[in-house]
Short mmCIF file of C-alpha atoms (C1' of nucleotides) in Angstrom, two decimals:
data_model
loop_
_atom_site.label_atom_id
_atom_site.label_comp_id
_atom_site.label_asym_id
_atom_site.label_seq_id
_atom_site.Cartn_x
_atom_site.Cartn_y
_atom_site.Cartn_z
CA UNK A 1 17.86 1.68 -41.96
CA UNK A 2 18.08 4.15 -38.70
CA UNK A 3 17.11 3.35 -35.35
CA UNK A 4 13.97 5.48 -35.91
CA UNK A 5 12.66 3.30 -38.78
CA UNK A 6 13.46 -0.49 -37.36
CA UNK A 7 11.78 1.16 -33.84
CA UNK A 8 8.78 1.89 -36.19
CA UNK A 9 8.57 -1.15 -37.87
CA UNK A 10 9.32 -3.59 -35.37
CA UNK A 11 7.36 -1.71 -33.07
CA UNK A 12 10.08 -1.13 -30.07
CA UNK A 13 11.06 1.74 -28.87
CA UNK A 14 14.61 3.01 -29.77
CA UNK A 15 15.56 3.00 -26.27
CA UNK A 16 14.92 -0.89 -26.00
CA UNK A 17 16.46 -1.34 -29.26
CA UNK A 18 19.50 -0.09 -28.09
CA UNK A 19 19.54 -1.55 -24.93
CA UNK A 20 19.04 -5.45 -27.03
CA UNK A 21 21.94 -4.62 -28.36
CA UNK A 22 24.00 -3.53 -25.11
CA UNK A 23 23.52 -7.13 -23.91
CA UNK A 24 24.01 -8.63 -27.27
CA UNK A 25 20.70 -9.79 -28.24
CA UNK A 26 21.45 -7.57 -32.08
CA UNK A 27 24.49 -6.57 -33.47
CA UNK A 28 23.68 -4.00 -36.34
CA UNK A 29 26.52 -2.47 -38.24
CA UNK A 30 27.57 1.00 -37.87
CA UNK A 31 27.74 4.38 -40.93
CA UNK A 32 30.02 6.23 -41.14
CA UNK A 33 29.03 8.99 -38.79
CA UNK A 34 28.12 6.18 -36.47
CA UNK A 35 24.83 5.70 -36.46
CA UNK A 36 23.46 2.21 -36.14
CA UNK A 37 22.72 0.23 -39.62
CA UNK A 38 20.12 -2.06 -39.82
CA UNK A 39 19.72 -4.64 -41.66
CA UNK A 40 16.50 -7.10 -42.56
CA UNK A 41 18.27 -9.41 -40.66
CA UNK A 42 18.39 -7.18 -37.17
CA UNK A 43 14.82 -6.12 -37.95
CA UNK A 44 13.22 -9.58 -37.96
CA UNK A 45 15.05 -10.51 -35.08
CA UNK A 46 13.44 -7.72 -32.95
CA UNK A 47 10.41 -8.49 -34.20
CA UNK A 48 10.93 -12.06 -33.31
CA UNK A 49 11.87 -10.60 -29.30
CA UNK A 50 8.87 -8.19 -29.56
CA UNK A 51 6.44 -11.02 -29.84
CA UNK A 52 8.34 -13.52 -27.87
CA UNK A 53 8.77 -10.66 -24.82
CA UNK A 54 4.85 -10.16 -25.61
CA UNK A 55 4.60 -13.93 -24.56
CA UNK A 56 6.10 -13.70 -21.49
CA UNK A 57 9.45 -14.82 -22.35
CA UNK A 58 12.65 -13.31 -19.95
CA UNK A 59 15.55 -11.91 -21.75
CA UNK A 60 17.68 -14.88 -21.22
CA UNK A 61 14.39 -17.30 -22.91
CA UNK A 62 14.81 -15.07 -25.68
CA UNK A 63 18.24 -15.11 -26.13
CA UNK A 64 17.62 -19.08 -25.85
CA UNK A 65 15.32 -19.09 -28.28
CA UNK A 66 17.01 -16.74 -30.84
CA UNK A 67 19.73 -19.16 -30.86
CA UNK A 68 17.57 -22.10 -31.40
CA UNK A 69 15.75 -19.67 -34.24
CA UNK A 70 19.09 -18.87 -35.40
CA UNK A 71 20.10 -23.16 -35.65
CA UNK A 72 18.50 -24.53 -38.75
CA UNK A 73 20.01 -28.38 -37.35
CA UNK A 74 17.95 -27.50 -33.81
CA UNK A 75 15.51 -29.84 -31.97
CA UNK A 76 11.74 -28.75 -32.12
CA UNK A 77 12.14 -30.83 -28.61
CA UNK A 78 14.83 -27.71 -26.93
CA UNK A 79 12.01 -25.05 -27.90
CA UNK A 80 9.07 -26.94 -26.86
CA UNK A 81 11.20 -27.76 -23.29
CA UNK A 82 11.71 -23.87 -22.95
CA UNK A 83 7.79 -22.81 -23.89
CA UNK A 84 6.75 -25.55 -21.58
CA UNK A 85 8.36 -23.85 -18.69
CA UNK A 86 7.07 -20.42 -19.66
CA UNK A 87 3.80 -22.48 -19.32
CA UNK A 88 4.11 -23.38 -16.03
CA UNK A 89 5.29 -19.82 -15.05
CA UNK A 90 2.41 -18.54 -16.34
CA UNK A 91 -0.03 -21.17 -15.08
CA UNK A 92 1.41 -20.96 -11.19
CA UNK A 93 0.99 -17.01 -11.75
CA UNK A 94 -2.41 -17.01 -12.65
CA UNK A 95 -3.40 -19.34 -9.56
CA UNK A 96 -1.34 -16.95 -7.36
CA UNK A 97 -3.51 -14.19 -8.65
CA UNK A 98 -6.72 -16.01 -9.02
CA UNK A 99 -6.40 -16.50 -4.89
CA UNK A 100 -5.82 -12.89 -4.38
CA UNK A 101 -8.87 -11.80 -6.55
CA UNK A 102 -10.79 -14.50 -4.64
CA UNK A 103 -9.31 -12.83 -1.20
CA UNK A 104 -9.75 -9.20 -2.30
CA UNK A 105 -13.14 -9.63 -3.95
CA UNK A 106 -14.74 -10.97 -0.84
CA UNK A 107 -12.90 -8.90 1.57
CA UNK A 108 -14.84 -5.73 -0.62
CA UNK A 109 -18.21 -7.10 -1.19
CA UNK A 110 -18.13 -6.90 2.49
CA UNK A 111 -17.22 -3.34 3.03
CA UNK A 112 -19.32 -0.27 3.74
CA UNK A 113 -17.29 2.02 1.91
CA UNK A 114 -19.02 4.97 3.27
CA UNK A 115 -18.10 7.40 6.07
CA UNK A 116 -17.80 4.70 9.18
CA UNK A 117 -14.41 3.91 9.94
CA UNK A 118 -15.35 0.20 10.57
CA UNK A 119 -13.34 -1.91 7.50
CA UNK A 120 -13.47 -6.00 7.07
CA UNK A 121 -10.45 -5.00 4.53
CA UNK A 122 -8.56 -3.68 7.15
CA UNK A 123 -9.53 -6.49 9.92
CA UNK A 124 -8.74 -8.77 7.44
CA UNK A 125 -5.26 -7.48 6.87
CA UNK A 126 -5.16 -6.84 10.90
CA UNK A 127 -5.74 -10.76 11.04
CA UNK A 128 -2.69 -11.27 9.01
CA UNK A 129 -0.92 -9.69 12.02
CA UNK A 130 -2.75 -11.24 14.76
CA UNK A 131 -1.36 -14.39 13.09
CA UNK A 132 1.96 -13.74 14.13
CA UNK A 133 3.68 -16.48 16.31
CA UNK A 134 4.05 -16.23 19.92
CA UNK A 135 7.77 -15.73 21.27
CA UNK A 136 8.21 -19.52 22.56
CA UNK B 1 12.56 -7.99 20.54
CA UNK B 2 15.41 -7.99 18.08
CA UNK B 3 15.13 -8.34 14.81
CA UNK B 4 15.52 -12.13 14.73
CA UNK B 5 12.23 -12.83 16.78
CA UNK B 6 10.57 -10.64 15.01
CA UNK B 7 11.68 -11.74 11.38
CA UNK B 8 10.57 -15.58 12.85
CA UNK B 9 7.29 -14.44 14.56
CA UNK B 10 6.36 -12.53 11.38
CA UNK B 11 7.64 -14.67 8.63
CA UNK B 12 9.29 -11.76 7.61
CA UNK B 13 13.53 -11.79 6.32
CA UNK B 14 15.05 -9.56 8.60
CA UNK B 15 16.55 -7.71 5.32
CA UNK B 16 12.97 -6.99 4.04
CA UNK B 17 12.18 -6.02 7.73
CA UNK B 18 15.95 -3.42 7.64
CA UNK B 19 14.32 -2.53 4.30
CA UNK B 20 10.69 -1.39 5.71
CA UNK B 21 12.71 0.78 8.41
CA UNK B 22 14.99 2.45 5.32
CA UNK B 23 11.33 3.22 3.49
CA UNK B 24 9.83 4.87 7.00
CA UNK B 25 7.16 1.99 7.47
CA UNK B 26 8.38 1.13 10.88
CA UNK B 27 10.22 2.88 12.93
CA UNK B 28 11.43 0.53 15.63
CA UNK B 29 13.25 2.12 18.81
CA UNK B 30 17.02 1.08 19.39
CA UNK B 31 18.79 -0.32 22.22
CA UNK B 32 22.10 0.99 24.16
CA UNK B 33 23.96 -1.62 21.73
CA UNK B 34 22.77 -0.24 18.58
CA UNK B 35 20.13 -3.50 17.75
CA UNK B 36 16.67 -2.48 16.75
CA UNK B 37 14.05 -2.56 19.55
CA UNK B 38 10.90 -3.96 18.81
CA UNK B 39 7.63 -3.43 20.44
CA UNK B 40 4.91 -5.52 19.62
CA UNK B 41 3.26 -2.60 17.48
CA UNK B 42 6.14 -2.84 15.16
CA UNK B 43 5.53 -7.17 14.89
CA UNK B 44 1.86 -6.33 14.38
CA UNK B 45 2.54 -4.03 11.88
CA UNK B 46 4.82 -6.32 9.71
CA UNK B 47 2.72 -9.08 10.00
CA UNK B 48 0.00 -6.85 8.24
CA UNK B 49 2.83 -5.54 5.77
CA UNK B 50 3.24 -8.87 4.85
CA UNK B 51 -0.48 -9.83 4.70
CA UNK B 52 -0.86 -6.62 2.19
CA UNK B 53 2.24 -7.60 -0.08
CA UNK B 54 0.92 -11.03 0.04
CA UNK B 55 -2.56 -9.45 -1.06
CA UNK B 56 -0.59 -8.01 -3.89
CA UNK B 57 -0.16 -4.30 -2.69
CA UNK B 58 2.30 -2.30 -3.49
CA UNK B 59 4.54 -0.20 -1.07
CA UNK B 60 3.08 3.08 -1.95
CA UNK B 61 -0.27 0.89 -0.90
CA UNK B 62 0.69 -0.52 2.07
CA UNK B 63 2.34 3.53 3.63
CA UNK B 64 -1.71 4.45 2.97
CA UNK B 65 -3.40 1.34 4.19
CA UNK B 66 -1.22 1.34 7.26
CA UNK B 67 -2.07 5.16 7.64
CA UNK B 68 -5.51 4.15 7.71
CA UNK B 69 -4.93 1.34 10.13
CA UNK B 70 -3.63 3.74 12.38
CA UNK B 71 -6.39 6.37 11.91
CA UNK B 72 -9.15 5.36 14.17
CA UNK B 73 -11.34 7.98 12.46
CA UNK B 74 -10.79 6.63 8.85
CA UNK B 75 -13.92 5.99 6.42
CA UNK B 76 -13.92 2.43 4.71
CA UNK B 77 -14.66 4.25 1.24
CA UNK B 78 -10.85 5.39 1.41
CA UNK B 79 -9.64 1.39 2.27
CA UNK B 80 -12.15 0.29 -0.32
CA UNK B 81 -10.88 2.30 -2.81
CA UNK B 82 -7.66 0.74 -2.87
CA UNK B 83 -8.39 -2.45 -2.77
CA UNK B 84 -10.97 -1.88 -5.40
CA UNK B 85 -7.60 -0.28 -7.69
CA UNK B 86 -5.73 -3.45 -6.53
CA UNK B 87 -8.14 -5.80 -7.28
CA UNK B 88 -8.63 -4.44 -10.88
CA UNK B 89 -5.16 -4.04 -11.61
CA UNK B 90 -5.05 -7.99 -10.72
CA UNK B 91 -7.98 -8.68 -13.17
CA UNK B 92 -5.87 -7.03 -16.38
CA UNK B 93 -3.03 -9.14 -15.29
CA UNK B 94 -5.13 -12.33 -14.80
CA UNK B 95 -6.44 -11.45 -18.50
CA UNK B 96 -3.18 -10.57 -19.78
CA UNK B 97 -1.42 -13.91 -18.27
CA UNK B 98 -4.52 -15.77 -19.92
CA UNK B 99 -4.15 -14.42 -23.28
CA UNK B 100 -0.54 -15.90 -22.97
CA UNK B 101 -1.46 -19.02 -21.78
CA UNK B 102 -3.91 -20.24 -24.44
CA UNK B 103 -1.46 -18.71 -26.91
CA UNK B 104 1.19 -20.58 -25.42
CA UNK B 105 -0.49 -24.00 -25.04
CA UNK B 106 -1.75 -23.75 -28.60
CA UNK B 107 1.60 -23.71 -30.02
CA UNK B 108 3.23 -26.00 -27.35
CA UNK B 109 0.12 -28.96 -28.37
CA UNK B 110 0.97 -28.44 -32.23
CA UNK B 111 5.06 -28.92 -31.40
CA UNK B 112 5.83 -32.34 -32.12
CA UNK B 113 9.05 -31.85 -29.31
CA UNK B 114 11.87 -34.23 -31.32
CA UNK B 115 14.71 -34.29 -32.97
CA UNK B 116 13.20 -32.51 -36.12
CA UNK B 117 13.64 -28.96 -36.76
CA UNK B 118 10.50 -28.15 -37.84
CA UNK B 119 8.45 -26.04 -34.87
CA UNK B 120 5.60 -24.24 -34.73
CA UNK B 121 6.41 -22.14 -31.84
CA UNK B 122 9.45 -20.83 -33.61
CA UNK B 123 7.52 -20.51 -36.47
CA UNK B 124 5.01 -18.25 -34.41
CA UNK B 125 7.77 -15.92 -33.20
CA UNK B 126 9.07 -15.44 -36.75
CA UNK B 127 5.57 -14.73 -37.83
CA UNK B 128 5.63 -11.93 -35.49
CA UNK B 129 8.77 -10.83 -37.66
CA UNK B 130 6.65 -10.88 -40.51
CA UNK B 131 4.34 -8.62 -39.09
CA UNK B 132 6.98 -6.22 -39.19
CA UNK B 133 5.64 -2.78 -41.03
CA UNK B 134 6.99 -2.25 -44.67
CA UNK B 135 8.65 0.94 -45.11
CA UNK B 136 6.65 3.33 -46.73
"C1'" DT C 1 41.45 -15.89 28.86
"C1'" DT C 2 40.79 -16.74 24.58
"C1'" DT C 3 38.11 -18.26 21.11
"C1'" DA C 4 34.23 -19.86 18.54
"C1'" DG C 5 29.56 -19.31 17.37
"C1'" DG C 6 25.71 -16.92 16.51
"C1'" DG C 7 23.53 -12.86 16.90
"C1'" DG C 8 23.49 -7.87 15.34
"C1'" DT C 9 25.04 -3.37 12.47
"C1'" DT C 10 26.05 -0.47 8.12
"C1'" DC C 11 26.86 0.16 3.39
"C1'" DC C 12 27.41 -1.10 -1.42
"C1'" DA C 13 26.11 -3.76 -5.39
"C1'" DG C 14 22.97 -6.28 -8.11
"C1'" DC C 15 18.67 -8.30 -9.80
"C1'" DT C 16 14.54 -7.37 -14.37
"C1'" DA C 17 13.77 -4.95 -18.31
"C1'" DG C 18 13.87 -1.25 -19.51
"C1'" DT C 19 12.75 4.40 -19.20
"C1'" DG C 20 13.95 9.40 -18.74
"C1'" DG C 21 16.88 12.96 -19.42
"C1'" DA C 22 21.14 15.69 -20.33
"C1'" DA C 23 24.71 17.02 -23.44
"C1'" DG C 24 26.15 16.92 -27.74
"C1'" DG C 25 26.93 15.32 -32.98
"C1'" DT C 26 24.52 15.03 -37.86
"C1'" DC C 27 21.63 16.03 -41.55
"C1'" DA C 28 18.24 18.11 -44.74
"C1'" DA C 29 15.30 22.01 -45.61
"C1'" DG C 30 14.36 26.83 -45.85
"C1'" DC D 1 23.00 30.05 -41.23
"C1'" DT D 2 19.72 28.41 -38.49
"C1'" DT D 3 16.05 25.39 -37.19
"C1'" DG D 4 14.34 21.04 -36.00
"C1'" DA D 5 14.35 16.28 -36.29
"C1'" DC D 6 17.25 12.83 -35.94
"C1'" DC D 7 21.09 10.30 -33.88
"C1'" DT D 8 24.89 9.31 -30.23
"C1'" DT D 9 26.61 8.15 -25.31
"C1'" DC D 10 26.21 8.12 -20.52
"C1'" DC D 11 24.16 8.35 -16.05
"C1'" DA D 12 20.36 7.82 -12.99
"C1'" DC D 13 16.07 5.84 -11.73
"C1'" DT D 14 12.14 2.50 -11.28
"C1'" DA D 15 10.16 -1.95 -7.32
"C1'" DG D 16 11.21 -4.61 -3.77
"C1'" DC D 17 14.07 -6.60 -2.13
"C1'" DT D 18 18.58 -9.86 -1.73
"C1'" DG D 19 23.60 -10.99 -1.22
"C1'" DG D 20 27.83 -10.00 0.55
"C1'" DA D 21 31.65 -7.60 2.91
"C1'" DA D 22 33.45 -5.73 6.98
"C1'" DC D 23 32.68 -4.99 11.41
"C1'" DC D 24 30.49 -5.02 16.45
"C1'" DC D 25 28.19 -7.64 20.51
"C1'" DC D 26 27.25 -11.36 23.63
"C1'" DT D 27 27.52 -15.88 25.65
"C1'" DA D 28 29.53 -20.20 26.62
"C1'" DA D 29 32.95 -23.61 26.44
"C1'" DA D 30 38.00 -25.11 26.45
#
DNA sequence: TTTAGGGGTTCCAGCTAGTGGAAGGTCAAG
DNA sequence: CTTGACCTTCCACTAGCTGGAACCCCTAAA
């Protein structure tokens, strides 16, 4: 298999494919004229990065978990510790975001939006400034 | 001013506050010694730099909103409009991050997180490998 | 006077996770 | 033989900083 079919199949585009394996996440075999050979093998494991990457995952979680994939004696407990923290990641980023919406939604509803250069958007974001600390 | 206040009374690292001079968002003055001279303008500024990136803005955002700040004549509909962009781009990524989550605490609920091998989460990456498009 | 410390300065490199593009090799079809 | 679709490597770039090296400046204490 080329680089163009596993990129089909899997999904990913070549140029990620190649860069996966530039920090060692695949290691497909080589033709003769030295194009990349894929096997089933390298073509599930992409797949498997695809969707774990779709999950939120960093490189180095995937790498994690490819080993853990790749360990038929592994722990259900070492995955479960590593999806956990995704979790949280994900959890704390959707607060952080839910407080911005809550910010930026209000801050709108309240402006104009027409021709008048008066703004609560900008006073709001002008607040932010008159915040600043006095010199002591 | 140098740097140092300002970085404390803004909450600001003085590298991010080197970096905003680099970009052309402040242009501080500069003393017989070479240090940066700050004025309060520059402080206020930052303080509503930070505010925006805080809000989620992006740099390209915060050059316009701070153009606007400046422009005594501006209409809200231009500051609106931005914050309208921002505010939708952080409801796909609230969505997006959601999608994860229940995804994510599905699998993590169904792990039983021992010594076994046996893990659904795995299990869910892989069955992204099966996914994988047949060649035709 | 020297020295120590705590400022400040510039510049270069690196982070994440790729993406874009140039320059060139390979292969099958017409 | 040429065309066009592949493939290869390599370098540069993205956002928004952050870390570190090497060096300058200023004050105060020994």
């Amino acid at each position: 298999m080329n680089i163009g079919d596993v990129s089909a199949r899997s999904g990913l585009p070549a140029k990620t494919i190649r860069y996966y394996e530039d920090i060692g996440l695949i290691k497909p075999l080589r033709e003769a004229n030295g194009y990349r050979a894929f096997r089933e093998q390298e073509l599930h494991k992409l797949a498997f990065l695809g969707r774990a990457r779709a999950l939120g995952f960093t490189i180095e979680d995937c790498r994690s978990l490819l080993a853990l994939y790749e360990d038929k004696s592994r722990a259900s407990a070492d995955v479960k510790q590593i999806a956990q923290a995704q979790l949280d990641r994900i959890e704390a980023k959707i607060r952080d975001l839910e407080a911005m919406r809550e910010t930026l939604s209000h801050l709108i509803e309240n402006c104009a939006g027409d021709h008048r250069p008066d703004c609560p958007i900008l006073e709001d974001l002008e607040n932010g400034a008159h915040l600043v600390k006095a010199s002591e």
